[in-house]
Amino acid sequence: MKKAITFLSIAMIGLSSFTNFSQAATITVSTPNGGQSWVAGTNQYIYWSSDSATNVKIEYSTDNGTSWLTIISSTPASNGYYYWNIPNTPSSLCRVKISDVSKPAVFDLSDNVFSIITPSITVTSPNGGENWIAQSYKDIYWASAGLSYYTVEYSYDNGAIWNTLTSGISGNSYYWYVPNTPSTLCKVR
């Protein structure tokens, strides 16, 4: 009986020495993970978590993962983030891919698509042909994408000289007291 117990103990020790309990490498993208609208020319953080990776490669796609462009070919995985200057590649089908540099088969993608947008402003009123009376109040309206703060200016000489009405405002309108500078060559920007 004693020999059987000794034999089983040796077999169990032998079995455990051949068993590999190491954890498989994983990478998980947390931001962007879908739904974001990032403006070209701004800086945004890409965040991830990883186990067992030393360095990661970060790529992005503007066609939902059909093709990939390199953001950085290698950065320490332990950082957990990368500060990315958003390129002017507008698309609503963007994804980020982060992969282990030494094991490219270990990677993760954004769960859903996000957007890269180009900033824009369109003045909607006045937009030409209006007759505004000097020393009256009028609303200036605009539509925009990817911007938060605005400077509003006007010209009474078709844009040769611009006069600032306000700067650093948010929203999409400005209530303006029209000055007493009669002209048929007025513009707002």
JSON list of C-alpha atoms in Angstrom, two decimals:
[
{"chain": "A", "resi": 1, "resn": "MET", "atom": "CA", "xyz": [0.00, 0.00, 0.00]},
{"chain": "A", "resi": 2, "resn": "LYS", "atom": "CA", "xyz": [2.79, 2.37, 0.84]},
{"chain": "A", "resi": 3, "resn": "LYS", "atom": "CA", "xyz": [4.35, 1.87, -2.63]},
{"chain": "A", "resi": 4, "resn": "ALA", "atom": "CA", "xyz": [1.05, 2.71, -4.35]},
{"chain": "A", "resi": 5, "resn": "ILE", "atom": "CA", "xyz": [0.76, 5.99, -2.45]},
{"chain": "A", "resi": 6, "resn": "THR", "atom": "CA", "xyz": [4.37, 6.83, -3.24]},
{"chain": "A", "resi": 7, "resn": "PHE", "atom": "CA", "xyz": [3.76, 5.99, -6.89]},
{"chain": "A", "resi": 8, "resn": "LEU", "atom": "CA", "xyz": [0.67, 8.25, -7.05]},
{"chain": "A", "resi": 9, "resn": "SER", "atom": "CA", "xyz": [2.51, 11.10, -5.38]},
{"chain": "A", "resi": 10, "resn": "ILE", "atom": "CA", "xyz": [5.33, 10.87, -7.90]},
{"chain": "A", "resi": 11, "resn": "ALA", "atom": "CA", "xyz": [2.83, 10.70, -10.74]},
{"chain": "A", "resi": 12, "resn": "MET", "atom": "CA", "xyz": [1.01, 13.78, -9.43]},
{"chain": "A", "resi": 13, "resn": "ILE", "atom": "CA", "xyz": [4.27, 15.68, -9.06]},
{"chain": "A", "resi": 14, "resn": "GLY", "atom": "CA", "xyz": [5.25, 14.66, -12.57]},
{"chain": "A", "resi": 15, "resn": "LEU", "atom": "CA", "xyz": [1.88, 15.75, -13.94]},
{"chain": "A", "resi": 16, "resn": "SER", "atom": "CA", "xyz": [2.01, 19.15, -12.30]},
{"chain": "A", "resi": 17, "resn": "SER", "atom": "CA", "xyz": [5.53, 19.81, -13.58]},
{"chain": "A", "resi": 18, "resn": "PHE", "atom": "CA", "xyz": [4.30, 19.35, -17.15]},
{"chain": "A", "resi": 19, "resn": "THR", "atom": "CA", "xyz": [1.18, 21.48, -16.75]},
{"chain": "A", "resi": 20, "resn": "ASN", "atom": "CA", "xyz": [1.57, 25.09, -17.90]},
{"chain": "A", "resi": 21, "resn": "PHE", "atom": "CA", "xyz": [-0.53, 27.43, -15.79]},
{"chain": "A", "resi": 22, "resn": "SER", "atom": "CA", "xyz": [0.61, 30.65, -17.51]},
{"chain": "A", "resi": 23, "resn": "GLN", "atom": "CA", "xyz": [-2.09, 33.08, -18.50]},
{"chain": "A", "resi": 24, "resn": "ALA", "atom": "CA", "xyz": [-2.73, 33.74, -22.19]},
{"chain": "A", "resi": 25, "resn": "ALA", "atom": "CA", "xyz": [-2.00, 37.29, -23.37]},
{"chain": "A", "resi": 26, "resn": "THR", "atom": "CA", "xyz": [-5.02, 39.56, -23.81]},
{"chain": "A", "resi": 27, "resn": "ILE", "atom": "CA", "xyz": [-5.60, 43.12, -24.97]},
{"chain": "A", "resi": 28, "resn": "THR", "atom": "CA", "xyz": [-8.84, 45.05, -24.52]},
{"chain": "A", "resi": 29, "resn": "VAL", "atom": "CA", "xyz": [-9.58, 48.40, -26.22]},
{"chain": "A", "resi": 30, "resn": "SER", "atom": "CA", "xyz": [-11.68, 50.60, -23.94]},
{"chain": "A", "resi": 31, "resn": "THR", "atom": "CA", "xyz": [-11.61, 53.94, -25.82]},
{"chain": "A", "resi": 32, "resn": "PRO", "atom": "CA", "xyz": [-12.65, 54.55, -28.55]},
{"chain": "A", "resi": 33, "resn": "ASN", "atom": "CA", "xyz": [-15.13, 51.76, -28.35]},
{"chain": "A", "resi": 34, "resn": "GLY", "atom": "CA", "xyz": [-17.90, 53.11, -30.58]},
{"chain": "A", "resi": 35, "resn": "GLY", "atom": "CA", "xyz": [-20.10, 56.16, -30.91]},
{"chain": "A", "resi": 36, "resn": "GLN", "atom": "CA", "xyz": [-17.44, 58.85, -30.44]},
{"chain": "A", "resi": 37, "resn": "SER", "atom": "CA", "xyz": [-17.11, 61.80, -32.83]},
{"chain": "A", "resi": 38, "resn": "TRP", "atom": "CA", "xyz": [-13.49, 62.93, -32.86]},
{"chain": "A", "resi": 39, "resn": "VAL", "atom": "CA", "xyz": [-12.54, 66.14, -34.67]},
{"chain": "A", "resi": 40, "resn": "ALA", "atom": "CA", "xyz": [-9.63, 66.10, -37.11]},
{"chain": "A", "resi": 41, "resn": "GLY", "atom": "CA", "xyz": [-6.71, 68.11, -35.77]},
{"chain": "A", "resi": 42, "resn": "THR", "atom": "CA", "xyz": [-7.56, 67.56, -32.09]},
{"chain": "A", "resi": 43, "resn": "ASN", "atom": "CA", "xyz": [-5.81, 65.20, -29.68]},
{"chain": "A", "resi": 44, "resn": "GLN", "atom": "CA", "xyz": [-7.69, 62.30, -28.11]},
{"chain": "A", "resi": 45, "resn": "TYR", "atom": "CA", "xyz": [-6.72, 59.49, -25.76]},
{"chain": "A", "resi": 46, "resn": "ILE", "atom": "CA", "xyz": [-6.82, 55.85, -26.85]},
{"chain": "A", "resi": 47, "resn": "TYR", "atom": "CA", "xyz": [-7.12, 53.58, -23.78]},
{"chain": "A", "resi": 48, "resn": "TRP", "atom": "CA", "xyz": [-6.56, 49.83, -23.40]},
{"chain": "A", "resi": 49, "resn": "SER", "atom": "CA", "xyz": [-5.70, 47.16, -20.87]},
{"chain": "A", "resi": 50, "resn": "SER", "atom": "CA", "xyz": [-3.40, 44.22, -21.47]},
{"chain": "A", "resi": 51, "resn": "ASP", "atom": "CA", "xyz": [-1.99, 41.11, -19.80]},
{"chain": "A", "resi": 52, "resn": "SER", "atom": "CA", "xyz": [1.45, 39.77, -20.69]},
{"chain": "A", "resi": 53, "resn": "ALA", "atom": "CA", "xyz": [2.10, 42.16, -23.61]},
{"chain": "A", "resi": 54, "resn": "THR", "atom": "CA", "xyz": [5.30, 44.21, -23.47]},
{"chain": "A", "resi": 55, "resn": "ASN", "atom": "CA", "xyz": [4.66, 46.52, -26.43]},
{"chain": "A", "resi": 56, "resn": "VAL", "atom": "CA", "xyz": [1.57, 47.15, -28.53]},
{"chain": "A", "resi": 57, "resn": "LYS", "atom": "CA", "xyz": [0.97, 48.37, -32.06]},
{"chain": "A", "resi": 58, "resn": "ILE", "atom": "CA", "xyz": [-1.91, 50.80, -32.58]},
{"chain": "A", "resi": 59, "resn": "GLU", "atom": "CA", "xyz": [-3.73, 51.08, -35.90]},
{"chain": "A", "resi": 60, "resn": "TYR", "atom": "CA", "xyz": [-6.94, 52.65, -37.14]},
{"chain": "A", "resi": 61, "resn": "SER", "atom": "CA", "xyz": [-9.35, 51.99, -39.95]},
{"chain": "A", "resi": 62, "resn": "THR", "atom": "CA", "xyz": [-11.71, 54.34, -41.79]},
{"chain": "A", "resi": 63, "resn": "ASP", "atom": "CA", "xyz": [-13.54, 51.49, -43.55]},
{"chain": "A", "resi": 64, "resn": "ASN", "atom": "CA", "xyz": [-14.75, 49.37, -40.61]},
{"chain": "A", "resi": 65, "resn": "GLY", "atom": "CA", "xyz": [-11.61, 47.22, -40.54]},
{"chain": "A", "resi": 66, "resn": "THR", "atom": "CA", "xyz": [-11.14, 46.39, -44.21]},
{"chain": "A", "resi": 67, "resn": "SER", "atom": "CA", "xyz": [-7.77, 48.17, -44.21]},
{"chain": "A", "resi": 68, "resn": "TRP", "atom": "CA", "xyz": [-5.55, 49.52, -41.42]},
{"chain": "A", "resi": 69, "resn": "LEU", "atom": "CA", "xyz": [-3.27, 52.54, -41.04]},
{"chain": "A", "resi": 70, "resn": "THR", "atom": "CA", "xyz": [-0.53, 52.58, -38.39]},
{"chain": "A", "resi": 71, "resn": "ILE", "atom": "CA", "xyz": [-0.81, 55.16, -35.62]},
{"chain": "A", "resi": 72, "resn": "ILE", "atom": "CA", "xyz": [2.32, 53.92, -33.82]},
{"chain": "A", "resi": 73, "resn": "SER", "atom": "CA", "xyz": [4.25, 50.72, -34.53]},
{"chain": "A", "resi": 74, "resn": "SER", "atom": "CA", "xyz": [5.33, 50.12, -30.93]},
{"chain": "A", "resi": 75, "resn": "THR", "atom": "CA", "xyz": [4.55, 51.69, -27.57]},
{"chain": "A", "resi": 76, "resn": "PRO", "atom": "CA", "xyz": [4.77, 50.22, -24.05]},
{"chain": "A", "resi": 77, "resn": "ALA", "atom": "CA", "xyz": [1.67, 48.17, -23.26]},
{"chain": "A", "resi": 78, "resn": "SER", "atom": "CA", "xyz": [1.95, 49.09, -19.58]},
{"chain": "A", "resi": 79, "resn": "ASN", "atom": "CA", "xyz": [1.11, 52.74, -20.38]},
{"chain": "A", "resi": 80, "resn": "GLY", "atom": "CA", "xyz": [-2.48, 51.79, -21.10]},
{"chain": "A", "resi": 81, "resn": "TYR", "atom": "CA", "xyz": [-3.04, 54.90, -23.19]},
{"chain": "A", "resi": 82, "resn": "TYR", "atom": "CA", "xyz": [-1.78, 56.80, -26.23]},
{"chain": "A", "resi": 83, "resn": "TYR", "atom": "CA", "xyz": [-2.41, 60.48, -27.00]},
{"chain": "A", "resi": 84, "resn": "TRP", "atom": "CA", "xyz": [-3.38, 60.55, -30.69]},
{"chain": "A", "resi": 85, "resn": "ASN", "atom": "CA", "xyz": [-3.46, 63.59, -32.99]},
{"chain": "A", "resi": 86, "resn": "ILE", "atom": "CA", "xyz": [-6.58, 62.86, -35.06]},
{"chain": "A", "resi": 87, "resn": "PRO", "atom": "CA", "xyz": [-5.78, 62.91, -38.80]},
{"chain": "A", "resi": 88, "resn": "ASN", "atom": "CA", "xyz": [-7.96, 64.63, -41.38]},
{"chain": "A", "resi": 89, "resn": "THR", "atom": "CA", "xyz": [-9.47, 61.38, -42.66]},
{"chain": "A", "resi": 90, "resn": "PRO", "atom": "CA", "xyz": [-13.22, 61.95, -42.20]},
{"chain": "A", "resi": 91, "resn": "SER", "atom": "CA", "xyz": [-15.30, 58.79, -41.88]},
{"chain": "A", "resi": 92, "resn": "SER", "atom": "CA", "xyz": [-18.17, 57.41, -39.85]},
{"chain": "A", "resi": 93, "resn": "LEU", "atom": "CA", "xyz": [-16.74, 53.86, -40.08]},
{"chain": "A", "resi": 94, "resn": "CYS", "atom": "CA", "xyz": [-13.59, 54.21, -37.93]},
{"chain": "A", "resi": 95, "resn": "ARG", "atom": "CA", "xyz": [-12.18, 51.58, -35.58]},
{"chain": "A", "resi": 96, "resn": "VAL", "atom": "CA", "xyz": [-8.97, 51.24, -33.54]},
{"chain": "A", "resi": 97, "resn": "LYS", "atom": "CA", "xyz": [-6.97, 48.01, -33.40]},
{"chain": "A", "resi": 98, "resn": "ILE", "atom": "CA", "xyz": [-4.36, 47.31, -30.72]},
{"chain": "A", "resi": 99, "resn": "SER", "atom": "CA", "xyz": [-2.12, 44.26, -31.09]},
{"chain": "A", "resi": 100, "resn": "ASP", "atom": "CA", "xyz": [0.78, 42.68, -29.21]},
{"chain": "A", "resi": 101, "resn": "VAL", "atom": "CA", "xyz": [3.96, 43.57, -31.16]},
{"chain": "A", "resi": 102, "resn": "SER", "atom": "CA", "xyz": [5.55, 40.16, -30.45]},
{"chain": "A", "resi": 103, "resn": "LYS", "atom": "CA", "xyz": [2.30, 38.19, -30.98]},
{"chain": "A", "resi": 104, "resn": "PRO", "atom": "CA", "xyz": [0.23, 39.97, -33.67]},
{"chain": "A", "resi": 105, "resn": "ALA", "atom": "CA", "xyz": [-2.51, 37.35, -33.37]},
{"chain": "A", "resi": 106, "resn": "VAL", "atom": "CA", "xyz": [-3.28, 38.80, -29.92]},
{"chain": "A", "resi": 107, "resn": "PHE", "atom": "CA", "xyz": [-5.34, 41.95, -30.56]},
{"chain": "A", "resi": 108, "resn": "ASP", "atom": "CA", "xyz": [-8.59, 43.75, -29.90]},
{"chain": "A", "resi": 109, "resn": "LEU", "atom": "CA", "xyz": [-10.70, 46.17, -31.93]},
{"chain": "A", "resi": 110, "resn": "SER", "atom": "CA", "xyz": [-13.12, 48.92, -31.00]},
{"chain": "A", "resi": 111, "resn": "ASP", "atom": "CA", "xyz": [-16.43, 47.12, -30.36]},
{"chain": "A", "resi": 112, "resn": "ASN", "atom": "CA", "xyz": [-18.29, 49.52, -32.66]},
{"chain": "A", "resi": 113, "resn": "VAL", "atom": "CA", "xyz": [-17.46, 52.25, -35.16]},
{"chain": "A", "resi": 114, "resn": "PHE", "atom": "CA", "xyz": [-16.72, 55.87, -34.26]},
{"chain": "A", "resi": 115, "resn": "SER", "atom": "CA", "xyz": [-16.44, 59.00, -36.43]},
{"chain": "A", "resi": 116, "resn": "ILE", "atom": "CA", "xyz": [-13.65, 61.33, -37.45]},
{"chain": "A", "resi": 117, "resn": "ILE", "atom": "CA", "xyz": [-15.17, 64.64, -38.53]},
{"chain": "A", "resi": 118, "resn": "THR", "atom": "CA", "xyz": [-13.78, 67.77, -40.16]},
{"chain": "A", "resi": 119, "resn": "PRO", "atom": "CA", "xyz": [-14.68, 70.97, -38.30]},
{"chain": "A", "resi": 120, "resn": "SER", "atom": "CA", "xyz": [-16.99, 73.29, -40.22]},
{"chain": "A", "resi": 121, "resn": "ILE", "atom": "CA", "xyz": [-19.14, 76.40, -39.81]},
{"chain": "A", "resi": 122, "resn": "THR", "atom": "CA", "xyz": [-21.96, 77.63, -42.06]},
{"chain": "A", "resi": 123, "resn": "VAL", "atom": "CA", "xyz": [-23.57, 81.02, -41.44]},
{"chain": "A", "resi": 124, "resn": "THR", "atom": "CA", "xyz": [-27.31, 80.52, -41.97]},
{"chain": "A", "resi": 125, "resn": "SER", "atom": "CA", "xyz": [-28.52, 84.08, -41.20]},
{"chain": "A", "resi": 126, "resn": "PRO", "atom": "CA", "xyz": [-27.77, 86.58, -42.54]},
{"chain": "A", "resi": 127, "resn": "ASN", "atom": "CA", "xyz": [-26.92, 84.72, -45.68]},
{"chain": "A", "resi": 128, "resn": "GLY", "atom": "CA", "xyz": [-27.26, 87.45, -48.34]},
{"chain": "A", "resi": 129, "resn": "GLY", "atom": "CA", "xyz": [-30.08, 89.64, -49.58]},
{"chain": "A", "resi": 130, "resn": "GLU", "atom": "CA", "xyz": [-31.32, 90.74, -46.15]},
{"chain": "A", "resi": 131, "resn": "ASN", "atom": "CA", "xyz": [-31.93, 94.43, -45.34]},
{"chain": "A", "resi": 132, "resn": "TRP", "atom": "CA", "xyz": [-31.15, 95.06, -41.69]},
{"chain": "A", "resi": 133, "resn": "ILE", "atom": "CA", "xyz": [-31.90, 98.43, -40.17]},
{"chain": "A", "resi": 134, "resn": "ALA", "atom": "CA", "xyz": [-29.08, 100.22, -38.36]},
{"chain": "A", "resi": 135, "resn": "GLN", "atom": "CA", "xyz": [-29.50, 100.44, -34.59]},
{"chain": "A", "resi": 136, "resn": "SER", "atom": "CA", "xyz": [-31.86, 97.47, -34.40]},
{"chain": "A", "resi": 137, "resn": "TYR", "atom": "CA", "xyz": [-31.30, 94.01, -32.88]},
{"chain": "A", "resi": 138, "resn": "LYS", "atom": "CA", "xyz": [-30.92, 90.95, -35.12]},
{"chain": "A", "resi": 139, "resn": "ASP", "atom": "CA", "xyz": [-29.96, 87.33, -34.53]},
{"chain": "A", "resi": 140, "resn": "ILE", "atom": "CA", "xyz": [-26.95, 85.87, -36.32]},
{"chain": "A", "resi": 141, "resn": "TYR", "atom": "CA", "xyz": [-27.29, 82.08, -36.72]},
{"chain": "A", "resi": 142, "resn": "TRP", "atom": "CA", "xyz": [-24.86, 79.37, -37.79]},
{"chain": "A", "resi": 143, "resn": "ALA", "atom": "CA", "xyz": [-24.54, 75.60, -38.00]},
{"chain": "A", "resi": 144, "resn": "SER", "atom": "CA", "xyz": [-21.30, 73.83, -37.12]},
{"chain": "A", "resi": 145, "resn": "ALA", "atom": "CA", "xyz": [-19.64, 70.46, -36.69]},
{"chain": "A", "resi": 146, "resn": "GLY", "atom": "CA", "xyz": [-16.78, 69.66, -34.37]},
{"chain": "A", "resi": 147, "resn": "LEU", "atom": "CA", "xyz": [-16.43, 73.10, -32.80]},
{"chain": "A", "resi": 148, "resn": "SER", "atom": "CA", "xyz": [-17.40, 74.49, -29.40]},
{"chain": "A", "resi": 149, "resn": "TYR", "atom": "CA", "xyz": [-16.40, 78.18, -29.23]},
{"chain": "A", "resi": 150, "resn": "TYR", "atom": "CA", "xyz": [-16.78, 80.91, -31.82]},
{"chain": "A", "resi": 151, "resn": "THR", "atom": "CA", "xyz": [-15.71, 84.40, -32.82]},
{"chain": "A", "resi": 152, "resn": "VAL", "atom": "CA", "xyz": [-18.33, 86.45, -34.68]},
{"chain": "A", "resi": 153, "resn": "GLU", "atom": "CA", "xyz": [-17.21, 89.22, -37.02]},
{"chain": "A", "resi": 154, "resn": "TYR", "atom": "CA", "xyz": [-18.82, 91.56, -39.55]},
{"chain": "A", "resi": 155, "resn": "SER", "atom": "CA", "xyz": [-17.60, 93.62, -42.49]},
{"chain": "A", "resi": 156, "resn": "TYR", "atom": "CA", "xyz": [-19.26, 96.59, -44.17]},
{"chain": "A", "resi": 157, "resn": "ASP", "atom": "CA", "xyz": [-16.78, 96.64, -47.12]},
{"chain": "A", "resi": 158, "resn": "ASN", "atom": "CA", "xyz": [-17.24, 93.13, -48.61]},
{"chain": "A", "resi": 159, "resn": "GLY", "atom": "CA", "xyz": [-14.62, 91.53, -46.36]},
{"chain": "A", "resi": 160, "resn": "ALA", "atom": "CA", "xyz": [-11.69, 93.95, -46.77]},
{"chain": "A", "resi": 161, "resn": "ILE", "atom": "CA", "xyz": [-11.85, 94.77, -43.05]},
{"chain": "A", "resi": 162, "resn": "TRP", "atom": "CA", "xyz": [-13.42, 92.58, -40.35]},
{"chain": "A", "resi": 163, "resn": "ASN", "atom": "CA", "xyz": [-14.72, 93.89, -37.03]},
{"chain": "A", "resi": 164, "resn": "THR", "atom": "CA", "xyz": [-15.04, 91.52, -34.06]},
{"chain": "A", "resi": 165, "resn": "LEU", "atom": "CA", "xyz": [-18.48, 91.45, -32.43]},
{"chain": "A", "resi": 166, "resn": "THR", "atom": "CA", "xyz": [-17.66, 88.78, -29.84]},
{"chain": "A", "resi": 167, "resn": "SER", "atom": "CA", "xyz": [-15.27, 85.89, -29.26]},
{"chain": "A", "resi": 168, "resn": "GLY", "atom": "CA", "xyz": [-15.18, 82.73, -27.18]},
{"chain": "A", "resi": 169, "resn": "ILE", "atom": "CA", "xyz": [-18.94, 82.18, -27.23]},
{"chain": "A", "resi": 170, "resn": "SER", "atom": "CA", "xyz": [-20.68, 78.83, -27.41]},
{"chain": "A", "resi": 171, "resn": "GLY", "atom": "CA", "xyz": [-24.00, 77.91, -28.99]},
{"chain": "A", "resi": 172, "resn": "ASN", "atom": "CA", "xyz": [-25.20, 78.65, -32.50]},
{"chain": "A", "resi": 173, "resn": "SER", "atom": "CA", "xyz": [-26.46, 82.23, -32.38]},
{"chain": "A", "resi": 174, "resn": "TYR", "atom": "CA", "xyz": [-25.50, 85.75, -31.42]},
{"chain": "A", "resi": 175, "resn": "TYR", "atom": "CA", "xyz": [-27.95, 88.59, -30.68]},
{"chain": "A", "resi": 176, "resn": "TRP", "atom": "CA", "xyz": [-26.43, 91.62, -32.42]},
{"chain": "A", "resi": 177, "resn": "TYR", "atom": "CA", "xyz": [-27.05, 95.33, -32.14]},
{"chain": "A", "resi": 178, "resn": "VAL", "atom": "CA", "xyz": [-26.63, 96.42, -35.79]},
{"chain": "A", "resi": 179, "resn": "PRO", "atom": "CA", "xyz": [-24.25, 99.44, -35.93]},
{"chain": "A", "resi": 180, "resn": "ASN", "atom": "CA", "xyz": [-24.95, 102.65, -37.79]},
{"chain": "A", "resi": 181, "resn": "THR", "atom": "CA", "xyz": [-22.62, 101.88, -40.72]},
{"chain": "A", "resi": 182, "resn": "PRO", "atom": "CA", "xyz": [-24.96, 101.86, -43.75]},
{"chain": "A", "resi": 183, "resn": "SER", "atom": "CA", "xyz": [-23.64, 99.74, -46.63]},
{"chain": "A", "resi": 184, "resn": "THR", "atom": "CA", "xyz": [-24.81, 97.31, -49.30]},
{"chain": "A", "resi": 185, "resn": "LEU", "atom": "CA", "xyz": [-21.55, 95.32, -48.95]},
{"chain": "A", "resi": 186, "resn": "CYS", "atom": "CA", "xyz": [-22.03, 93.86, -45.44]},
{"chain": "A", "resi": 187, "resn": "LYS", "atom": "CA", "xyz": [-20.99, 90.33, -44.49]},
{"chain": "A", "resi": 188, "resn": "VAL", "atom": "CA", "xyz": [-20.92, 88.25, -41.31]},
{"chain": "A", "resi": 189, "resn": "ARG", "atom": "CA", "xyz": [-18.48, 85.46, -40.53]}
]
